[in-house]
XYZ file of C-alpha atoms in Angstrom:
554
model
C 100.741 118.982 71.953
C 101.956 122.130 73.802
C 104.887 121.666 76.128
C 103.913 121.371 79.814
C 104.748 124.448 81.873
C 107.190 124.847 84.749
C 106.300 128.093 86.543
C 108.527 129.955 88.987
C 107.595 133.008 91.051
C 109.965 135.139 93.145
C 109.759 138.873 93.957
C 113.545 139.282 93.735
C 114.251 139.881 90.014
C 117.768 138.478 90.250
C 116.608 135.275 91.941
C 113.674 134.983 89.529
C 115.998 135.195 86.526
C 118.453 132.741 88.040
C 115.792 130.111 88.736
C 114.316 130.485 85.253
C 117.800 130.329 83.687
C 118.709 127.090 85.460
C 115.340 125.512 84.658
C 115.481 126.580 81.008
C 118.974 125.166 80.596
C 117.931 121.710 81.833
C 114.265 121.469 80.855
C 113.657 124.094 78.180
C 113.679 121.625 75.290
C 110.592 119.748 76.483
C 108.947 122.261 78.846
C 107.898 125.894 78.674
C 109.484 127.901 81.508
C 107.299 130.750 82.788
C 108.513 133.182 85.443
C 106.685 135.828 87.469
C 107.788 138.325 90.120
C 104.694 138.372 92.334
C 101.922 136.035 93.422
C 99.092 137.980 91.697
C 101.097 138.129 88.438
C 101.763 134.396 88.631
C 98.064 133.661 89.228
C 97.152 135.706 86.156
C 99.708 133.721 84.155
C 98.171 130.456 85.392
C 94.694 131.623 84.346
C 95.960 132.375 80.846
C 97.679 128.975 80.685
C 94.404 127.309 81.700
C 92.473 129.238 79.041
C 94.887 128.031 76.379
C 94.345 124.435 77.500
C 97.976 123.918 78.507
C 99.151 121.887 81.478
C 101.329 122.955 84.411
C 103.697 120.288 85.686
C 105.671 122.025 88.466
C 105.266 125.309 90.379
C 108.172 126.788 92.372
C 107.218 129.680 94.662
C 109.301 131.819 97.004
C 107.873 132.029 100.527
C 108.867 135.613 101.394
C 106.960 137.799 98.949
C 105.449 141.092 100.189
C 101.994 141.089 98.561
C 101.306 137.359 98.814
C 103.405 134.687 100.543
C 104.386 131.554 98.712
C 101.942 129.454 100.723
C 99.069 131.867 99.992
C 99.923 131.764 96.288
C 100.130 127.958 96.202
C 96.722 127.680 97.908
C 95.119 129.577 95.042
C 97.258 127.896 92.375
C 95.955 124.506 93.551
C 92.447 125.480 92.494
C 93.646 126.131 88.925
C 96.049 123.208 88.533
C 95.445 120.707 91.354
C 97.814 118.087 89.910
C 100.800 120.412 89.475
C 103.680 119.523 91.790
C 104.406 122.265 94.337
C 107.792 123.455 95.620
C 108.452 126.205 98.172
C 111.718 128.185 97.954
C 112.813 129.101 101.475
C 115.698 130.612 103.350
C 117.255 128.596 106.138
C 115.250 130.529 108.743
C 111.960 129.627 107.022
C 112.182 125.861 107.410
C 109.521 125.777 110.157
C 107.137 127.651 107.871
C 107.914 125.217 105.080
C 107.149 122.208 107.252
C 103.840 123.793 108.295
C 103.072 124.467 104.620
C 103.342 120.752 103.902
C 100.054 120.334 105.748
C 98.404 123.491 104.403
C 99.036 123.221 100.655
C 99.957 119.551 100.223
C 103.526 120.645 99.466
C 105.666 118.172 97.523
C 109.072 119.633 98.395
C 110.840 122.659 99.789
C 114.206 123.958 98.564
C 116.654 125.980 100.604
C 118.253 128.952 98.893
C 120.824 129.027 97.420
C 120.386 125.850 95.369
C 123.858 125.861 93.797
C 125.020 123.684 92.245
C 121.673 122.970 90.511
C 122.956 119.599 89.285
C 122.995 118.425 92.920
C 120.307 120.465 94.678
C 117.735 121.512 92.059
C 117.603 119.141 89.119
C 117.190 115.853 91.084
C 114.187 117.365 92.885
C 112.562 118.643 89.695
C 113.310 115.357 87.918
C 111.433 113.370 90.571
C 108.508 115.809 90.582
C 108.194 115.737 86.790
C 108.219 111.925 86.879
C 105.496 111.898 89.547
C 103.443 114.432 87.560
C 103.702 112.355 84.378
C 102.594 109.249 86.269
C 99.628 110.958 87.906
C 98.612 112.438 84.563
C 98.797 109.079 82.799
C 95.076 108.420 83.155
C 92.314 108.114 80.566
C 92.092 111.543 78.978
C 88.459 111.512 77.895
C 86.459 114.359 79.398
C 82.899 113.631 80.451
C 80.245 116.221 81.185
C 77.776 115.635 83.986
C 74.487 117.557 84.066
C 72.434 117.321 87.239
C 71.001 119.139 90.225
C 73.280 120.748 92.793
C 71.839 118.800 95.708
C 71.145 115.517 93.898
C 72.667 112.529 95.700
C 73.226 110.690 92.420
C 74.869 113.714 90.801
C 77.265 113.845 93.740
C 77.996 110.102 93.399
C 78.933 110.538 89.734
C 81.207 113.506 90.499
C 82.851 111.530 93.283
C 83.260 108.500 90.999
C 84.982 110.639 88.361
C 87.222 112.434 90.839
C 88.366 109.312 92.660
C 89.177 107.576 89.371
C 91.029 110.697 88.158
C 88.679 111.161 85.226
C 88.517 114.549 83.574
C 84.993 115.880 84.034
C 82.924 119.047 84.088
C 79.737 119.445 86.124
C 76.840 121.613 84.954
C 73.739 122.451 86.945
C 70.578 121.724 85.017
C 68.953 124.934 86.287
C 71.707 127.164 84.858
C 72.061 128.312 81.222
C 75.071 126.161 80.290
C 73.477 123.020 81.712
C 70.159 123.726 79.998
C 71.916 124.233 76.655
C 73.796 120.963 77.017
C 70.593 119.051 77.756
C 68.881 120.639 74.776
C 71.802 119.838 72.463
C 71.846 116.248 73.698
C 68.092 115.903 73.291
C 67.780 114.898 76.948
C 64.757 115.385 79.185
C 65.631 117.942 81.921
C 63.298 116.086 84.292
C 65.291 112.843 84.006
C 68.670 113.480 85.612
C 71.579 113.119 85.922
C 72.792 112.989 82.337
C 76.356 112.184 81.325
C 77.684 113.239 77.926
C 80.755 111.305 76.839
C 83.562 112.854 74.826
C 82.421 110.948 71.724
C 78.981 112.558 72.021
C 77.089 109.639 73.532
C 74.353 110.681 75.950
C 73.895 108.496 79.027
C 70.685 109.100 80.956
C 70.795 108.111 84.631
C 73.803 105.884 83.895
C 75.279 103.212 86.122
C 78.809 103.591 87.469
C 80.012 100.947 85.018
C 78.517 102.800 82.036
C 80.284 106.009 83.056
C 83.590 104.209 83.606
C 83.370 102.501 80.228
C 82.523 105.780 78.478
C 85.576 107.391 80.088
C 87.931 104.623 78.990
C 88.361 102.598 82.181
C 88.542 98.799 81.959
C 85.386 97.167 83.309
C 85.504 93.690 81.743
C 88.079 90.968 82.320
C 90.177 90.071 79.292
C 90.603 86.428 80.322
C 88.470 83.715 81.887
C 91.139 82.194 84.134
C 93.767 83.918 86.304
C 96.388 82.787 88.761
C 95.223 85.378 91.273
C 92.080 87.473 91.691
C 92.345 90.346 94.173
C 88.938 91.613 95.326
C 89.207 95.209 96.560
C 91.557 98.003 95.554
C 92.558 99.634 98.834
C 96.165 99.618 100.107
C 96.038 95.886 100.918
C 94.611 94.972 97.513
C 97.050 97.224 95.698
C 99.930 95.695 97.659
C 98.829 92.193 96.649
C 98.400 93.312 93.040
C 101.874 94.851 92.818
C 103.571 91.775 94.252
C 101.365 89.332 92.353
C 102.138 91.013 89.038
C 105.839 91.493 89.798
C 106.248 87.802 90.624
C 104.767 86.615 87.359
C 101.250 85.682 88.456
C 98.427 86.444 86.024
C 96.704 88.882 88.331
C 93.463 90.844 88.093
C 92.352 93.458 90.618
C 88.596 93.990 90.929
C 87.363 97.230 92.508
C 83.719 98.199 92.942
C 84.257 101.965 92.853
C 87.785 103.408 92.812
C 91.212 102.171 93.854
C 92.573 103.500 97.109
C 89.726 102.680 99.456
C 89.331 104.977 102.449
C 93.061 105.748 102.356
C 92.660 107.100 98.843
C 90.460 109.922 100.134
C 92.943 111.062 102.808
C 94.255 114.560 102.211
C 97.617 113.686 103.785
C 99.125 110.538 105.301
C 102.166 111.566 107.338
C 103.194 108.375 109.136
C 103.717 106.156 106.071
C 107.262 104.847 105.744
C 109.410 106.584 103.143
C 107.439 109.836 102.884
C 108.936 112.195 105.497
C 106.903 115.109 104.138
C 103.725 113.053 103.987
C 101.786 111.900 100.936
C 98.175 112.390 99.945
C 96.016 109.295 99.608
C 95.406 110.232 95.987
C 99.138 110.339 95.197
C 99.860 107.067 96.998
C 96.964 105.335 95.253
C 97.942 106.630 91.823
C 101.518 105.451 92.175
C 100.467 102.036 93.495
C 97.966 101.489 90.697
C 100.488 102.514 88.027
C 103.040 100.218 89.632
C 100.608 97.283 89.557
C 99.737 97.967 85.923
C 103.445 98.232 85.047
C 103.899 94.662 86.275
C 100.999 93.443 84.139
C 98.162 93.426 86.674
C 94.783 93.973 85.039
C 92.622 96.499 86.913
C 88.829 96.371 86.622
C 86.827 99.310 87.955
C 83.135 99.561 88.947
C 82.757 95.793 89.115
C 80.946 94.371 92.144
C 81.731 90.819 93.257
C 78.640 89.074 94.621
C 79.739 85.477 95.150
C 82.748 83.255 95.723
C 82.455 79.536 95.019
C 85.133 76.852 95.481
C 85.041 74.334 92.621
C 87.584 71.639 93.265
C 90.935 73.423 93.227
C 89.493 76.379 91.347
C 87.926 79.450 92.908
C 85.060 81.056 90.954
C 84.366 84.776 91.424
C 80.935 86.015 90.245
C 79.884 89.568 89.417
C 76.582 91.343 89.840
C 75.828 91.083 86.105
C 76.014 87.268 86.211
C 79.455 86.964 84.600
C 82.314 85.164 86.308
C 86.042 84.534 86.243
C 88.033 81.616 87.632
C 91.210 81.798 89.701
C 93.718 79.448 91.265
C 93.845 81.736 94.316
C 91.850 84.686 95.685
C 92.851 87.535 97.972
C 89.981 89.278 99.772
C 90.834 92.949 100.378
C 87.386 94.533 100.420
C 88.145 96.769 103.390
C 85.449 98.411 105.451
C 82.855 101.126 104.985
C 81.939 103.947 107.342
C 78.987 103.142 109.535
C 75.800 105.102 108.932
C 74.961 107.705 111.557
C 71.575 106.757 112.967
C 69.436 109.768 113.775
C 66.240 111.342 112.371
C 66.631 113.246 109.114
C 70.127 112.189 108.113
C 69.162 109.460 105.642
C 67.003 111.959 103.742
C 70.020 114.208 103.122
C 72.757 111.708 102.252
C 74.557 113.227 99.285
C 72.646 116.460 99.915
C 74.917 117.966 102.536
C 75.487 114.737 104.491
C 78.478 112.707 103.313
C 80.231 109.568 104.525
C 83.950 109.942 104.053
C 86.054 112.846 102.861
C 84.031 113.744 99.707
C 86.940 115.639 98.163
C 84.733 116.931 95.339
C 82.800 119.038 97.846
C 85.748 120.709 99.610
C 85.861 123.803 97.403
C 82.081 124.247 97.700
C 82.461 124.696 101.454
C 84.360 127.971 101.046
C 83.603 130.516 103.790
C 80.996 128.220 105.392
C 80.868 126.113 108.540
C 81.668 122.416 108.132
C 80.812 119.756 110.727
C 82.929 116.595 110.961
C 81.738 113.646 113.063
C 84.454 111.332 114.371
C 87.639 111.308 116.412
C 90.030 109.012 114.527
C 92.735 109.824 111.981
C 90.401 109.877 108.991
C 88.246 112.533 110.659
C 91.299 114.566 111.665
C 92.800 114.469 108.180
C 89.469 115.576 106.699
C 89.190 118.427 109.205
C 92.655 119.675 108.261
C 91.763 119.512 104.568
C 88.420 121.299 104.925
C 90.013 124.012 107.069
C 91.773 125.263 103.928
C 88.396 126.256 102.480
C 85.821 126.559 105.247
C 85.266 129.458 107.624
C 85.191 126.982 110.533
C 85.481 123.236 110.936
C 83.665 121.894 113.985
C 84.675 118.374 114.990
C 82.005 116.503 116.935
C 83.565 113.800 119.102
C 81.552 111.425 121.301
C 84.437 110.748 123.683
C 86.125 113.102 126.149
C 89.194 113.717 123.959
C 90.959 112.806 120.729
C 93.843 110.973 122.387
C 92.193 107.549 122.448
C 91.828 107.204 118.683
C 93.968 109.803 116.857
C 97.717 109.963 116.191
C 99.603 112.484 118.304
C 101.031 114.415 115.350
C 97.530 115.014 113.992
C 96.174 116.165 117.366
C 98.957 118.752 117.532
C 98.106 120.052 114.055
C 94.407 120.346 114.916
C 95.132 122.158 118.184
C 97.331 124.650 116.321
C 94.766 125.315 113.585
C 92.624 128.365 114.443
C 89.872 127.312 112.027
C 89.202 123.984 113.761
C 87.054 123.695 116.865
C 86.802 120.375 118.704
C 83.605 119.697 120.670
C 84.009 116.603 122.817
C 81.207 114.592 124.429
C 78.927 115.786 121.619
C 76.761 113.831 119.179
C 74.329 114.542 116.343
C 70.768 113.626 117.236
C 68.778 115.194 114.382
C 68.928 116.859 110.969
C 66.509 118.981 108.976
C 66.239 120.726 105.626
C 64.225 120.914 102.419
C 66.178 119.816 99.345
C 69.467 119.795 101.301
C 70.804 119.871 104.857
C 70.034 123.134 106.648
C 70.090 122.394 110.398
C 71.629 119.959 112.857
C 70.571 119.142 116.378
C 73.498 118.452 118.705
C 73.354 116.801 122.117
C 75.783 117.159 125.010
C 76.351 113.560 126.166
C 77.149 114.672 129.716
C 74.169 116.937 130.380
C 71.674 115.824 127.715
C 71.221 119.461 126.638
C 70.343 119.900 122.956
C 71.253 122.711 120.586
C 70.127 123.439 117.010
C 72.706 124.956 114.665
C 72.590 126.044 111.046
C 74.613 123.636 108.916
C 74.850 122.799 105.231
C 77.793 120.387 105.438
C 78.217 117.268 107.561
C 80.961 114.696 106.970
C 80.771 111.462 108.952
C 83.671 109.207 109.966
C 82.318 106.856 112.624
C 83.725 103.372 112.907
C 83.807 100.801 110.184
C 81.835 97.764 109.061
C 83.293 95.031 106.825
C 81.825 94.462 103.366
C 81.413 90.701 103.701
C 77.705 89.864 103.451
C 78.370 88.247 100.080
C 80.695 85.751 101.813
C 78.020 84.450 104.189
C 78.200 80.672 104.376
C 81.403 80.525 102.335
C 84.237 81.637 104.649
C 84.291 81.837 108.439
C 83.678 85.299 109.921
C 83.475 86.686 113.427
C 80.347 88.144 115.009
C 80.936 91.563 113.397
C 81.484 90.162 109.917
C 85.286 90.365 109.780
C 86.980 87.432 108.032
C 88.829 84.952 110.251
C 92.221 83.712 109.108
C 95.049 81.389 110.142
C 95.338 80.849 113.902
C 92.056 82.685 114.541
C 89.990 80.141 112.602
C 87.641 77.993 114.722
C 88.994 74.535 115.549
C 87.534 71.380 117.040
C 88.067 70.252 120.637
C 91.328 68.577 119.666
C 92.735 71.746 118.113
C 92.475 70.432 114.581
C 91.828 72.587 111.499
C 88.339 73.963 110.711
C 85.495 71.659 109.763
C 85.670 70.802 106.069
C 89.353 71.674 105.829
C 90.905 69.325 103.249
C 94.659 69.982 103.002
C 96.971 67.963 105.197
C 98.343 71.102 106.856
C 97.244 73.934 109.068
C 95.870 77.096 107.383
C 98.502 79.647 106.451
C 98.610 82.826 108.518
C 96.363 84.921 106.201
C 94.363 82.001 104.801
C 90.622 81.799 105.361
C 88.554 78.684 106.066
C 88.592 78.054 102.296
C 92.045 76.852 101.146
C 93.603 79.160 98.592
C 91.457 82.129 99.660
C 93.295 84.751 101.729
C 92.103 87.873 103.564
C 94.207 91.008 104.093
C 93.833 94.523 105.427
C 90.889 95.972 107.273
C 88.487 93.175 106.290
C 90.549 90.650 108.272
C 89.599 90.099 111.903
C 91.942 91.782 114.402
C 94.089 93.400 111.716
C 96.007 96.607 112.438
C 94.006 99.409 110.812
C 96.920 101.259 109.231
C 97.984 101.748 105.614
C 101.480 100.321 106.128
C 100.240 97.111 107.738
C 97.613 96.676 105.003
C 100.249 96.974 102.258
C 102.469 94.535 104.168
C 99.685 91.985 104.464
C 98.977 92.285 100.740
C 102.615 91.518 99.965
C 102.713 88.653 102.482
C 99.590 87.114 100.993
C 101.297 86.719 97.618
C 104.117 84.672 99.166
C 101.458 82.434 100.747
C 99.661 82.203 97.395
C 102.885 80.812 95.917
C 103.050 78.179 98.674
C 99.426 77.261 97.983
C 100.019 76.952 94.248
C 103.143 74.830 94.748
C 101.457 72.303 97.049
C 97.848 72.143 95.937
């Protein structure tokens, strides 16, 4: 295997040589050090590296370069090697620019010049970035090829599935020469799409998510029949429970219906999470958490949908949509919430065809130089708007309320206000959509005056409220009127204040315990929970301590 590349670019020849010298001295044995003296030259070097099939682990770029600034270079470098760790070299006076760049190019670190001695100021930074790169790259390496139509909802779903599970994939349009040749070579009918071609040559016609995951090397089937702990849902709360369950010696399995990370996993940057002063992308946080859970022995199943939970004595049986089941001594429900559908004429017809629920990171680059509409006024909408502004000509946020202050963090509001590519339209809602094979027009309504306006639009991303995914728990655990799971002190009690009807243990329910003993709910799915990543992770960890108490006294 070729050595991964560490690339450095600086327009000052002396500085360029010095950086390359220090990097080569420490990392030259296991990495190839490439240096360039301008942004365009460095981009050409990256293209050649990509053509040779090599990998880039870390990129260090000087900010003050005459033809192309470091931030401008890193923006383009991200398109070639999105998983490479990015460092900006700055002078002391450039620190404000570096902090701004954290939001623009998902910067991992910035280094002040001079960095002497490198043993104290350079090598520890590069060491941590190389470790993070190796962890994020430690995913199934099989490359799948997806052939479909550009505006096919199912083709989009498969691309999104691959991207969110960090699968290596290529997408080919069936109406272009490369796609047509692939279909012909695979002996597939071009009228029956999408088609997925696995690395081993297998052709999957209109495959399920589970078939694609299995072909790409992800685990989809439990290795055992009985576990100490089953965690249902792989968002921050579920990952937190999985890490602590595995680290404390419980035989733990995490079951996720689509991809670990949940809604947080699609966030371009989370800046108020403890321990990450420069922010962290949802993808990075999810990757590290999943690797951490797996390191402690947690088994992770992907593309498995849980359809039923049944108490059987002291056991808890979890059933899947294919009829199979596993048994657990305890269960943690961490299924999170899903974005509500936007109800207006025409939108349902274009879901996945220009209308998307959530960040849809796979579509960001396709929005280049076009207008993007984002519906919603909370943090998820704001983070998406900031991310899309790196590609789009304009991002227009449509907010039903009079301002963003009621639902969005202050730091994010400031970033949006300072971004010239983002326009916020308050008291505005979508009331109609139109198009042929994809979204072409939106009808917007002013909620104050009732006036309507039709605008050309090919991209609409919706972030409006959240609904819990708990229909499958109907009649099993107590829920509130909106479907959120009730736990601990919020559980219904009789007129004497005693535990819920049917409650067997001679104790009150634990704080995160549902109306079924030994079944706990954490994160967004729990009634009246704090909808933040940090609190979700905390609840996941707390649930494991309560699981231990349940196991000791059952």
